[in-house]
């Protein structure tokens, strides 16, 4: 107890028992109260002092004995006439008057809800203090005891997510890793080699990011896309292997390469240094540890790590092992990179299925362009592998354009009551996957990559709000013809030149006209929406009512049947296989019949594109076996 508290107790003990408290003037009482407040505020908190209503500062225990509770005294009644404390009649009357005045002031203070000043509030002693409640998230960190790690994870989960940040992290880690390996092994990186190396590095780290992203979404239920920042920061572990190797030895004993054999533990002395194996296992166990911190469920954490291992072992071990057994040495690395990008696309579609489903439901609009590339590649005698990847490249390019178109038409689709489609993040991710694929294709077959790039640029001009060629009459159909021409050119192109003995100009001209004509019936299902949006399609421009649109549609169906018959005649002239021609004829008849289903335009158009794709694929098979 400090000196001021002792003095206050002595002053109270001297005054209260004798009841000689005298009533002072208001001004004097105000000065006394102010001095008492000041002395109480300066007293240490451990003394647990409180300002009394009589202008003194005393310990809480003494005031409690006097009946003080939270700065107030209990109510009192006017005393009896009997003497108190052995005083005489005069002393008793004086004491009664004094006590009555004090009780009157106390009751007035109670009615006004008087409280002690905040500076003189009761401060509990150190032993009486209760521990502060621990947040729920802090109680769930038995494994990651470090507050810094827990705070970092919470901040990353609470921070806003953006696909562009994750993409920049992938490109940054891939570029730094390329520089690290060039410095560690003494590589000479030329401009042409950079086109081959950089897509490989970007593809590998895209696989790593999407795999860890999928595992974190599984291990942290309810977080959704908020785990994007965690997966992006985890990519920085990819910079550790060269640093560790440079600290241990000047040059690693083995190069950094894919596992061309079945190495299920991610360790091969001939293919990977130990540092790379350690980093891969960090990537496998990391999502499980984060899941254990978040959910406190060891079973889910173990399942998360096992799921991560399955997602990584397929593109790093299984795909390279299969390709090494069935593909020649010249194309094995290119094929492995293609397989990695295919795995990335499948992962991304699986993660974003709900948003991307409206776009992928119209993949039948992209299949004809892949089939055109397949027809041209089979016509010039390309190998089965070259035919396949050219067709897949054209199909994926046009699928990306569908995703972008759905994003740019989101406002129009919302007014028509259609489900929400692709977002800006989907546009960014699909552009990353496509552009890196085009860089890799440029390194192997520049003309094919150029054809795919022209298709992408034409689609950008067709649908971007800044240009919007689809709002200009007949330009949209010309863009459809350009897309078909690019697909045929990609199939006709060899690695560095076109086939010299094929009529390239005639084939491209035929593709341009056929692509424009065969795409016209697609606008039949959206006549009302196009008219409301001001898009001048052929049906909107040349018809005024439903009857006029129906007559125009019948004429277009006849023109489509004539174009398919011409294609069958050309295939027969160049010696196509009869079985393939029969299949193509059946598909053409079904496509024309589908267009004539007049009561359900949307079903008719979608069925038409499926059958058109089957018609073109049958032509490719027939021409390939000629």
Coordinates of C-alpha atoms in Angstrom, one line a residue:
X1 CA 0.0 0.0 0.0
X2 CA 1.5 3.4 -0.9
X3 CA 1.8 6.5 1.2
X4 CA -1.2 8.3 -0.4
X5 CA -3.5 5.3 0.3
X6 CA -2.3 5.1 4.0
X7 CA -2.9 8.8 4.5
X8 CA -6.4 8.4 3.0
X9 CA -7.2 5.5 5.4
X10 CA -5.9 7.5 8.4
X11 CA -8.0 10.5 7.3
X12 CA -11.2 8.4 6.9
X13 CA -10.6 6.6 10.3
X14 CA -10.2 9.9 12.0
X15 CA -13.3 11.4 10.4
X16 CA -16.0 8.7 10.1
X17 CA -16.3 7.1 13.5
X18 CA -16.6 10.5 15.3
X19 CA -19.1 11.7 12.7
X20 CA -17.5 15.2 12.6
X21 CA -17.7 15.6 8.9
X22 CA -18.6 19.1 8.2
X23 CA -20.4 20.4 5.2
X24 CA -18.2 22.8 3.2
X25 CA -19.1 25.3 0.6
X26 CA -19.6 24.2 -3.0
X27 CA -16.5 26.0 -4.3
X28 CA -14.3 24.5 -1.5
X29 CA -15.8 21.1 -2.1
X30 CA -15.1 21.3 -5.8
X31 CA -11.5 22.1 -5.1
X32 CA -11.2 19.2 -2.7
X33 CA -12.7 16.8 -5.2
X34 CA -10.4 17.9 -8.0
X35 CA -7.4 17.5 -5.7
X36 CA -8.7 14.0 -4.7
X37 CA -9.1 13.0 -8.3
X38 CA -5.6 14.1 -9.1
X39 CA -4.1 12.2 -6.2
X40 CA -6.1 9.1 -7.1
X41 CA -5.1 9.2 -10.7
X42 CA -1.4 9.5 -9.8
X43 CA -1.7 6.5 -7.4
X44 CA -0.3 3.2 -8.8
X45 CA -2.7 0.6 -10.1
X46 CA -1.5 -2.0 -7.7
X47 CA -2.9 0.0 -4.8
X48 CA -6.5 -0.5 -6.2
X49 CA -7.6 2.9 -5.1
X50 CA -10.9 4.6 -5.9
X51 CA -12.2 8.2 -5.6
X52 CA -14.8 8.5 -2.8
X53 CA -17.9 10.8 -3.0
X54 CA -16.6 12.8 0.0
X55 CA -13.6 13.9 -1.9
X56 CA -11.0 11.4 -0.6
X57 CA -9.0 8.6 -2.2
X58 CA -9.0 5.3 -0.4
X59 CA -8.4 1.6 -1.0
X60 CA -11.3 -0.4 -2.3
X61 CA -11.5 -2.6 0.7
X62 CA -12.0 0.4 3.1
X63 CA -14.7 1.9 0.9
X64 CA -16.4 -1.5 0.6
X65 CA -16.6 -1.7 4.4
X66 CA -18.2 1.8 4.3
X67 CA -20.8 0.6 1.9
X68 CA -19.4 2.1 -1.3
X69 CA -20.2 0.0 -4.5
X70 CA -18.9 1.2 -7.9
X71 CA -18.6 4.8 -6.8
X72 CA -22.0 4.9 -5.0
X73 CA -23.2 4.4 -1.5
X74 CA -26.4 2.6 -0.7
X75 CA -29.5 4.7 0.1
X76 CA -30.1 5.8 3.7
X77 CA -33.0 7.0 5.7
X78 CA -33.3 9.9 8.1
X79 CA -31.9 8.8 11.5
X80 CA -33.9 8.4 14.7
X81 CA -33.8 10.9 17.5
X82 CA -31.8 8.6 19.7
X83 CA -28.3 9.5 20.5
X84 CA -25.5 7.8 18.6
X85 CA -22.0 6.7 19.6
X86 CA -22.6 7.8 23.2
X87 CA -23.0 11.5 22.4
X88 CA -25.2 13.9 24.2
X89 CA -28.4 15.4 22.9
X90 CA -26.7 18.3 21.3
X91 CA -24.0 16.1 19.8
X92 CA -26.6 13.7 18.6
X93 CA -28.6 16.4 16.8
X94 CA -25.4 17.7 15.2
X95 CA -24.5 14.2 14.0
X96 CA -28.1 13.6 12.8
X97 CA -28.0 16.8 10.7
X98 CA -24.7 16.0 9.3
X99 CA -25.6 12.5 8.4
X100 CA -28.9 13.7 6.8
X101 CA -27.1 16.1 4.6
X102 CA -24.6 13.4 3.5
X103 CA -27.5 11.0 2.8
X104 CA -29.2 13.7 0.8
X105 CA -26.1 14.2 -1.4
X106 CA -25.7 10.5 -1.8
X107 CA -29.2 9.9 -3.0
X108 CA -28.9 12.8 -5.4
X109 CA -25.7 11.3 -6.8
X110 CA -27.4 7.9 -7.1
X111 CA -30.3 9.4 -9.0
X112 CA -28.0 11.1 -11.5
X113 CA -26.2 7.7 -12.1
X114 CA -22.9 9.2 -10.9
X115 CA -19.8 7.1 -11.6
X116 CA -16.2 7.4 -10.6
X117 CA -14.0 9.1 -13.1
X118 CA -12.3 6.7 -15.6
X119 CA -8.8 7.7 -14.3
X120 CA -9.8 6.4 -10.9
X121 CA -11.5 3.2 -12.0
X122 CA -10.9 0.1 -10.1
X123 CA -7.7 -1.7 -11.2
X124 CA -7.7 -5.4 -10.2
X125 CA -4.5 -6.7 -8.7
X126 CA -2.2 -8.9 -10.8
X127 CA -3.3 -12.0 -9.0
X128 CA -7.0 -11.2 -9.5
X129 CA -6.7 -10.6 -13.2
X130 CA -8.3 -13.2 -15.5
X131 CA -6.5 -14.5 -18.6
X132 CA -7.6 -12.9 -21.8
X133 CA -9.7 -15.3 -24.1
X134 CA -7.6 -16.9 -26.8
X135 CA -9.0 -16.6 -30.4
X136 CA -10.4 -19.8 -31.9
X137 CA -7.9 -19.8 -34.7
X138 CA -5.0 -19.4 -32.3
X139 CA -6.2 -22.3 -30.2
X140 CA -6.0 -24.5 -33.3
X141 CA -2.3 -24.2 -33.9
X142 CA -0.8 -27.2 -32.0
X143 CA 1.4 -28.2 -34.9
X144 CA 2.5 -24.8 -36.2
X145 CA 3.3 -23.3 -32.8
X146 CA 5.1 -20.3 -34.3
X147 CA 2.8 -17.3 -34.3
X148 CA 4.6 -15.9 -37.3
X149 CA 3.7 -18.9 -39.5
X150 CA 0.1 -18.8 -38.3
X151 CA -0.3 -15.1 -38.9
X152 CA 1.2 -15.5 -42.3
X153 CA -1.2 -18.2 -43.3
X154 CA -4.2 -16.2 -41.9
X155 CA -3.2 -13.1 -43.8
X156 CA -2.7 -15.0 -47.1
X157 CA -6.2 -16.6 -46.6
X158 CA -7.8 -13.2 -45.8
X159 CA -6.0 -11.3 -48.6
X160 CA -7.9 -10.7 -51.9
X161 CA -7.0 -13.1 -54.7
X162 CA -6.2 -12.3 -58.3
X163 CA -5.2 -14.7 -61.1
X164 CA -2.7 -12.2 -62.5
X165 CA -0.7 -12.3 -59.2
X166 CA -0.5 -16.1 -59.3
X167 CA 0.5 -16.0 -63.0
X168 CA 3.2 -13.4 -62.3
X169 CA 4.5 -15.6 -59.6
X170 CA 4.7 -18.6 -62.0
X171 CA 6.5 -16.6 -64.6
X172 CA 8.9 -15.1 -62.0
X173 CA 9.8 -18.4 -60.5
X174 CA 10.2 -20.0 -63.9
X175 CA 12.5 -17.2 -65.1
X176 CA 14.6 -17.1 -62.0
X177 CA 15.0 -20.9 -62.1
X178 CA 16.1 -20.8 -65.7
X179 CA 18.8 -18.2 -64.8
X180 CA 19.9 -20.3 -61.8
X181 CA 20.3 -23.4 -63.9
X182 CA 22.1 -21.5 -66.6
X183 CA 24.5 -20.1 -64.1
X184 CA 25.0 -23.5 -62.3
X185 CA 25.6 -25.6 -65.4
X186 CA 27.2 -22.9 -67.6
X187 CA 24.5 -23.1 -70.3
X188 CA 24.6 -20.8 -73.3
X189 CA 21.0 -19.6 -73.6
X190 CA 20.3 -18.2 -77.1
X191 CA 17.1 -16.6 -78.3
X192 CA 15.9 -19.7 -80.2
X193 CA 16.7 -22.0 -77.3
X194 CA 14.8 -19.7 -74.9
X195 CA 11.6 -20.4 -76.9
X196 CA 12.1 -24.0 -76.1
X197 CA 13.3 -23.8 -72.5
X198 CA 10.9 -21.1 -71.1
X199 CA 7.6 -22.9 -72.0
X200 CA 9.0 -26.1 -70.4
X201 CA 9.8 -24.2 -67.1
X202 CA 6.5 -22.4 -67.1
X203 CA 4.6 -25.6 -67.8
X204 CA 6.3 -27.4 -64.9
X205 CA 5.6 -24.7 -62.4
X206 CA 2.0 -24.3 -63.7
X207 CA 1.6 -28.0 -63.0
X208 CA 3.0 -27.5 -59.5
X209 CA 0.8 -24.5 -58.8
X210 CA -2.4 -26.1 -60.0
X211 CA -1.7 -29.4 -58.2
X212 CA -1.0 -27.6 -54.9
X213 CA -4.0 -25.3 -55.5
X214 CA -6.3 -28.3 -56.0
X215 CA -4.9 -30.1 -52.9
X216 CA -5.3 -27.0 -50.7
X217 CA -8.9 -26.6 -51.9
X218 CA -9.5 -30.2 -50.8
X219 CA -7.6 -29.8 -47.5
X220 CA -9.1 -26.5 -46.5
X221 CA -12.8 -26.9 -46.9
X222 CA -14.8 -23.7 -47.2
X223 CA -11.9 -21.6 -48.3
X224 CA -12.4 -22.0 -52.0
X225 CA -10.3 -19.7 -54.2
X226 CA -8.8 -18.0 -51.1
X227 CA -6.0 -20.6 -51.1
X228 CA -4.6 -19.1 -54.3
X229 CA -2.2 -16.9 -52.4
X230 CA -0.9 -19.8 -50.4
X231 CA -0.2 -21.9 -53.5
X232 CA 1.5 -18.9 -55.2
X233 CA 3.8 -18.3 -52.2
X234 CA 4.6 -22.0 -52.0
X235 CA 6.1 -21.8 -55.5
X236 CA 9.1 -20.0 -54.1
X237 CA 10.3 -23.4 -52.8
X238 CA 11.1 -24.1 -56.5
X239 CA 14.1 -21.8 -56.1
X240 CA 15.7 -23.8 -53.3
X241 CA 17.3 -26.8 -55.2
X242 CA 19.9 -24.7 -57.2
X243 CA 20.7 -22.7 -54.1
X244 CA 21.3 -25.8 -52.0
X245 CA 23.4 -27.5 -54.7
X246 CA 25.5 -24.4 -55.1
X247 CA 26.2 -24.3 -51.3
X248 CA 27.1 -28.0 -51.1
X249 CA 29.0 -28.4 -54.4
X250 CA 29.7 -26.3 -57.4
X251 CA 27.9 -28.4 -60.0
X252 CA 25.2 -31.0 -59.2
X253 CA 25.9 -34.6 -59.8
X254 CA 22.8 -35.0 -62.0
X255 CA 20.9 -32.6 -64.2
X256 CA 17.4 -31.4 -63.5
X257 CA 15.1 -33.5 -65.6
X258 CA 11.8 -35.4 -65.6
X259 CA 11.7 -39.0 -64.4
X260 CA 11.8 -41.1 -67.5
X261 CA 11.5 -44.2 -65.4
X262 CA 9.0 -45.2 -62.7
X263 CA 10.4 -43.4 -59.7
X264 CA 7.5 -43.2 -57.3
X265 CA 9.5 -41.6 -54.5
X266 CA 10.7 -38.7 -56.8
X267 CA 14.3 -39.8 -56.4
X268 CA 16.6 -40.9 -59.2
X269 CA 20.4 -40.3 -58.9
X270 CA 20.7 -40.2 -62.7
X271 CA 17.9 -37.7 -63.2
X272 CA 17.4 -35.6 -60.2
X273 CA 19.7 -34.2 -57.4
X274 CA 18.7 -34.9 -53.8
X275 CA 17.8 -31.2 -53.4
X276 CA 15.1 -31.5 -56.0
X277 CA 13.7 -34.6 -54.3
X278 CA 13.6 -32.8 -51.0
X279 CA 11.7 -29.9 -52.6
X280 CA 9.2 -32.2 -54.2
X281 CA 8.4 -33.8 -50.9
X282 CA 8.0 -30.4 -49.3
X283 CA 5.4 -29.7 -52.0
X284 CA 3.7 -33.0 -51.1
X285 CA 3.7 -32.6 -47.3
X286 CA 3.1 -28.9 -47.2
X287 CA -0.6 -28.9 -48.1
X288 CA -1.2 -31.6 -45.5
X289 CA 0.5 -29.6 -42.7
X290 CA -1.6 -26.5 -43.6
X291 CA -4.7 -28.7 -43.6
X292 CA -3.8 -30.0 -40.2
X293 CA -3.4 -26.5 -38.9
X294 CA -6.7 -25.4 -40.3
X295 CA -8.9 -28.4 -39.5
X296 CA -7.1 -30.2 -36.7
X297 CA -8.0 -33.5 -38.5
X298 CA -5.1 -35.8 -39.1
X299 CA -7.1 -37.9 -41.4
X300 CA -7.9 -35.1 -43.8
X301 CA -4.3 -33.9 -43.6
X302 CA -3.0 -37.3 -44.6
X303 CA -5.6 -37.5 -47.4
X304 CA -4.5 -34.0 -48.6
X305 CA -0.8 -35.1 -48.8
X306 CA -1.8 -38.3 -50.6
X307 CA -3.9 -36.4 -53.0
X308 CA -1.0 -34.0 -53.7
X309 CA 1.3 -36.9 -54.4
X310 CA -1.2 -38.4 -56.9
X311 CA -1.6 -35.0 -58.7
X312 CA 2.2 -34.6 -59.0
X313 CA 3.2 -38.2 -59.8
X314 CA 1.1 -38.2 -63.0
X315 CA 2.8 -35.3 -64.9
X316 CA 6.3 -35.9 -63.3
X317 CA 6.6 -39.7 -63.4
X318 CA 3.7 -41.4 -65.2
X319 CA 3.4 -39.3 -68.4
X320 CA 7.2 -39.1 -69.0
X321 CA 7.6 -42.8 -68.3
X322 CA 4.9 -43.7 -70.8
X323 CA 6.2 -41.3 -73.5
X324 CA 9.8 -42.5 -73.1
X325 CA 8.6 -46.0 -74.0
X326 CA 6.4 -45.1 -77.0
X327 CA 7.9 -41.9 -78.5
X328 CA 11.2 -41.4 -80.3
X329 CA 13.9 -39.4 -78.6
X330 CA 13.5 -36.4 -80.9
X331 CA 10.0 -35.7 -79.9
X332 CA 9.8 -37.1 -76.3
X333 CA 10.5 -33.7 -74.6
X334 CA 7.9 -31.9 -76.8
X335 CA 5.4 -34.7 -76.2
X336 CA 6.0 -34.5 -72.5
X337 CA 5.5 -30.7 -72.4
X338 CA 2.2 -31.2 -74.3
X339 CA 1.1 -33.8 -71.8
X340 CA 1.9 -31.4 -69.0
X341 CA -0.2 -28.7 -70.6
X342 CA -3.0 -31.2 -71.2
X343 CA -2.9 -32.1 -67.5
X344 CA -2.9 -28.4 -66.5
X345 CA -6.0 -27.9 -68.7
X346 CA -7.8 -30.9 -67.1
X347 CA -7.0 -29.7 -63.6
X348 CA -8.1 -26.2 -64.3
X349 CA -11.4 -27.3 -65.9
X350 CA -12.0 -29.6 -62.9
X351 CA -11.4 -26.8 -60.4
X352 CA -13.5 -24.2 -62.3
X353 CA -16.1 -26.6 -63.7
X354 CA -19.1 -24.7 -62.4
X355 CA -18.0 -21.5 -64.0
X356 CA -16.6 -22.9 -67.2
X357 CA -19.4 -25.5 -67.8
X358 CA -21.5 -23.1 -70.0
X359 CA -18.4 -22.5 -72.2
X360 CA -17.3 -26.2 -72.4
X361 CA -20.9 -27.2 -73.1
X362 CA -20.4 -25.6 -76.5
X363 CA -17.2 -27.4 -77.4
X364 CA -19.0 -28.8 -80.4
X365 CA -18.5 -25.3 -81.9
X366 CA -14.7 -25.8 -81.6
X367 CA -14.5 -29.3 -82.8
X368 CA -15.0 -28.5 -86.5
X369 CA -11.8 -26.4 -86.5
X370 CA -9.8 -29.3 -85.0
X371 CA -11.4 -31.6 -87.6
X372 CA -10.4 -29.2 -90.4
X373 CA -6.8 -29.3 -89.2
X374 CA -7.0 -33.1 -89.1
X375 CA -8.3 -33.2 -92.7
X376 CA -5.4 -31.0 -94.0
X377 CA -2.8 -32.9 -92.0
X378 CA -4.0 -36.3 -93.2
X379 CA -4.1 -34.9 -96.8
X380 CA -0.3 -34.0 -96.7
X381 CA 0.7 -37.2 -95.0
X382 CA 1.5 -36.0 -91.5
X383 CA 2.3 -38.6 -88.8
X384 CA -0.4 -39.6 -86.4
X385 CA 1.3 -37.7 -83.5
X386 CA 1.6 -34.5 -85.7
X387 CA -2.0 -34.8 -86.8
X388 CA -3.2 -35.2 -83.2
X389 CA -1.4 -32.3 -81.6
X390 CA -2.4 -30.0 -84.5
X391 CA -6.0 -30.8 -84.2
X392 CA -5.9 -30.5 -80.4
X393 CA -4.2 -27.1 -80.7
X394 CA -6.8 -25.7 -83.0
X395 CA -9.6 -27.1 -80.8
X396 CA -8.1 -25.6 -77.6
X397 CA -7.5 -22.2 -79.3
X398 CA -11.1 -21.9 -80.3
X399 CA -12.3 -23.1 -76.9
X400 CA -10.3 -20.3 -75.3
X401 CA -12.1 -17.9 -77.7
X402 CA -15.4 -19.3 -76.5
X403 CA -14.4 -18.6 -72.9
X404 CA -13.4 -15.1 -73.7
X405 CA -16.6 -14.5 -75.7
X406 CA -18.7 -15.6 -72.7
X407 CA -16.8 -13.2 -70.4
X408 CA -17.3 -10.3 -72.8
X409 CA -21.0 -11.1 -73.3
X410 CA -21.7 -11.5 -69.6
X411 CA -23.9 -8.5 -69.4
X412 CA -26.0 -9.6 -72.4
X413 CA -26.3 -13.2 -71.0
X414 CA -27.4 -11.8 -67.7
X415 CA -30.3 -9.9 -69.3
X416 CA -31.3 -13.1 -71.1
X417 CA -31.4 -15.0 -67.8
X418 CA -28.5 -17.3 -68.7
X419 CA -26.2 -18.7 -66.0
X420 CA -23.0 -16.9 -65.1
X421 CA -20.0 -18.0 -67.1
X422 CA -16.4 -17.2 -67.3
X423 CA -14.8 -14.5 -65.2
X424 CA -11.7 -12.3 -65.7
X425 CA -9.6 -14.9 -63.9
X426 CA -10.6 -17.5 -66.4
X427 CA -9.6 -15.3 -69.2
X428 CA -6.2 -14.8 -67.6
X429 CA -5.5 -18.5 -66.9
X430 CA -6.6 -19.7 -70.3
X431 CA -4.5 -17.0 -72.0
X432 CA -1.5 -18.2 -70.0
X433 CA -2.0 -21.9 -70.9
X434 CA -2.5 -21.0 -74.6
X435 CA 0.3 -18.5 -75.0
X436 CA 2.9 -20.8 -73.4
X437 CA 1.6 -23.6 -75.6
X438 CA 2.1 -21.3 -78.6
X439 CA 5.6 -20.5 -77.6
X440 CA 6.5 -24.2 -77.4
X441 CA 4.8 -24.8 -80.8
X442 CA 6.8 -21.8 -82.3
X443 CA 10.0 -23.5 -81.3
X444 CA 9.1 -26.8 -83.0
X445 CA 6.8 -25.7 -85.9
X446 CA 6.8 -22.0 -86.4
X447 CA 4.1 -22.0 -89.2
X448 CA 1.7 -23.9 -87.1
X449 CA 2.2 -21.6 -84.2
X450 CA 1.7 -18.6 -86.5
X451 CA -1.6 -20.0 -87.8
X452 CA -2.8 -20.5 -84.2
X453 CA -1.8 -17.0 -83.3
X454 CA -3.7 -15.6 -86.2
X455 CA -6.8 -17.5 -85.1
X456 CA -6.4 -16.0 -81.6
X457 CA -5.9 -12.5 -82.9
X458 CA -8.9 -12.7 -85.2
X459 CA -11.0 -13.9 -82.3
X460 CA -9.8 -11.0 -80.2
X461 CA -10.9 -8.6 -82.8
X462 CA -14.2 -10.4 -83.2
X463 CA -15.4 -10.3 -79.6
X464 CA -13.4 -7.7 -77.7
X465 CA -15.6 -4.7 -76.8
X466 CA -13.1 -2.2 -78.2
X467 CA -13.5 -3.6 -81.7
X468 CA -16.5 -6.0 -81.7
X469 CA -16.4 -7.1 -85.3
X470 CA -19.5 -9.2 -84.6
X471 CA -21.6 -6.0 -84.5
X472 CA -20.8 -5.3 -88.2
X473 CA -22.9 -7.0 -90.8
X474 CA -21.2 -9.9 -92.6
X475 CA -17.8 -9.3 -90.9
X476 CA -18.6 -11.9 -88.3
X477 CA -19.0 -14.6 -91.0
X478 CA -15.7 -13.5 -92.7
X479 CA -14.0 -14.0 -89.3
X480 CA -15.4 -17.5 -89.2
X481 CA -13.9 -18.0 -92.7
X482 CA -10.5 -16.7 -91.4
X483 CA -10.7 -19.2 -88.5
X484 CA -11.3 -22.1 -90.9
X485 CA -8.5 -21.0 -93.1
X486 CA -6.1 -20.8 -90.1
X487 CA -7.1 -24.4 -89.1
X488 CA -6.5 -25.7 -92.6
X489 CA -3.1 -23.9 -92.8
X490 CA -2.0 -25.4 -89.5
X491 CA -2.7 -28.8 -90.9
X492 CA -1.0 -28.2 -94.2
X493 CA 2.2 -26.7 -92.6
X494 CA 5.2 -28.9 -92.0
X495 CA 7.6 -28.0 -89.3
X496 CA 9.2 -25.1 -91.3
X497 CA 7.4 -25.0 -94.6
X498 CA 4.2 -25.9 -96.4
X499 CA 3.9 -29.1 -98.5
X500 CA 5.2 -28.1 -102.0
X501 CA 3.0 -30.4 -104.0
X502 CA -0.4 -29.4 -102.6
X503 CA -2.7 -26.6 -103.9
X504 CA -2.4 -24.5 -100.8
X505 CA -4.3 -21.5 -102.2
X506 CA -7.2 -23.5 -103.4
X507 CA -7.5 -25.4 -100.1
X508 CA -7.5 -22.2 -98.1
X509 CA -10.0 -20.5 -100.4
X510 CA -12.3 -23.5 -100.1
X511 CA -11.9 -23.4 -96.3
X512 CA -12.7 -19.7 -96.1
X513 CA -15.9 -20.0 -98.1
X514 CA -17.0 -23.2 -96.4
X515 CA -16.3 -21.9 -92.9
X516 CA -18.3 -18.8 -93.5
X517 CA -21.3 -20.7 -95.0
X518 CA -21.4 -23.5 -92.5
X519 CA -21.3 -21.1 -89.6
X520 CA -24.3 -19.1 -90.6
X521 CA -27.0 -21.4 -89.2
X522 CA -25.7 -20.9 -85.7
X523 CA -27.4 -17.5 -85.4
X524 CA -30.9 -19.1 -85.8
X525 CA -31.2 -19.9 -82.1
X526 CA -30.4 -16.3 -80.9
X527 CA -32.5 -14.1 -83.2
X528 CA -34.4 -12.3 -80.5
X529 CA -31.3 -11.8 -78.3
X530 CA -29.3 -10.5 -81.3
X531 CA -32.0 -8.2 -82.3
X532 CA -32.2 -6.8 -78.8
X533 CA -28.4 -6.4 -78.5
X534 CA -28.1 -4.8 -81.9
X535 CA -26.0 -7.5 -83.5
X536 CA -26.8 -7.5 -87.3
X537 CA -26.7 -11.2 -88.1
X538 CA -28.0 -12.6 -91.3
X539 CA -31.3 -13.5 -89.7
X540 CA -31.7 -10.1 -88.1
X541 CA -30.8 -8.1 -91.3
X542 CA -32.8 -10.2 -93.9
X543 CA -35.9 -11.0 -91.9
X544 CA -38.6 -8.9 -90.2
X545 CA -40.6 -11.6 -88.4
X546 CA -40.6 -15.3 -87.5
X547 CA -41.9 -16.4 -90.9
X548 CA -39.2 -14.5 -92.8
X549 CA -36.5 -16.0 -90.5
X550 CA -37.9 -19.5 -91.1
X551 CA -37.9 -19.0 -94.9
X552 CA -34.3 -17.7 -94.7
X553 CA -33.3 -20.7 -92.5
X554 CA -34.6 -23.2 -95.0
X555 CA -32.6 -21.6 -97.8
X556 CA -29.5 -21.7 -95.7
X557 CA -30.1 -25.4 -94.9
X558 CA -30.2 -26.1 -98.6
X559 CA -26.9 -24.2 -99.1
X560 CA -25.3 -26.1 -96.3
X561 CA -26.3 -29.4 -97.9
X562 CA -24.8 -28.3 -101.2
X563 CA -21.5 -27.4 -99.5
X564 CA -21.3 -30.8 -97.8
X565 CA -22.1 -32.5 -101.1
X566 CA -19.2 -30.5 -102.8
X567 CA -16.8 -31.6 -100.0
X568 CA -17.8 -35.3 -100.5
X569 CA -17.3 -34.9 -104.2
X570 CA -13.7 -33.5 -103.7
X571 CA -12.9 -36.3 -101.3
X572 CA -14.1 -38.9 -103.8
X573 CA -12.0 -37.2 -106.5
X574 CA -8.7 -37.5 -104.5
X575 CA -9.4 -41.2 -103.8
X576 CA -10.8 -41.1 -100.3
X577 CA -11.7 -44.4 -98.6
X578 CA -15.2 -45.6 -99.4
X579 CA -16.0 -46.5 -95.8
X580 CA -15.0 -43.1 -94.6
X581 CA -17.1 -41.5 -97.4
X582 CA -20.1 -43.5 -96.3
X583 CA -19.8 -42.4 -92.7
X584 CA -19.3 -38.8 -93.9
X585 CA -22.5 -39.0 -96.0
X586 CA -24.5 -40.3 -93.1
X587 CA -23.3 -37.5 -90.8
X588 CA -24.0 -34.9 -93.5
X589 CA -27.6 -36.1 -93.9
X590 CA -28.1 -36.0 -90.1
X591 CA -26.7 -32.5 -89.9
X592 CA -29.1 -31.2 -92.6
X593 CA -32.0 -33.0 -91.0
X594 CA -31.2 -31.5 -87.6
X595 CA -31.4 -28.0 -89.1
X596 CA -34.9 -28.7 -90.3
X597 CA -36.2 -29.2 -86.7
X598 CA -38.1 -25.9 -86.7
X599 CA -39.8 -26.1 -83.3
X600 CA -36.7 -26.1 -81.2
X601 CA -34.0 -23.9 -82.8
X602 CA -31.4 -24.2 -80.0
X603 CA -31.5 -28.0 -80.0
X604 CA -31.4 -28.0 -83.7
X605 CA -28.3 -25.8 -83.9
X606 CA -26.4 -27.7 -81.2
X607 CA -27.1 -31.0 -82.8
X608 CA -26.1 -29.6 -86.2
X609 CA -22.6 -28.7 -84.9
X610 CA -22.1 -32.1 -83.3
X611 CA -23.0 -33.8 -86.6
X612 CA -20.9 -31.3 -88.6
X613 CA -17.9 -32.3 -86.5
X614 CA -18.6 -36.0 -87.1
X615 CA -18.9 -35.2 -90.9
X616 CA -15.5 -33.5 -90.9
X617 CA -13.8 -36.3 -88.8
X618 CA -15.2 -38.9 -91.1
X619 CA -13.7 -37.0 -94.1
X620 CA -10.4 -36.9 -92.3
X621 CA -10.4 -40.7 -91.8
X622 CA -11.4 -41.2 -95.4
X623 CA -8.7 -38.9 -96.8
X624 CA -6.1 -40.4 -94.4
X625 CA -6.7 -43.9 -95.7
X626 CA -6.7 -42.9 -99.4

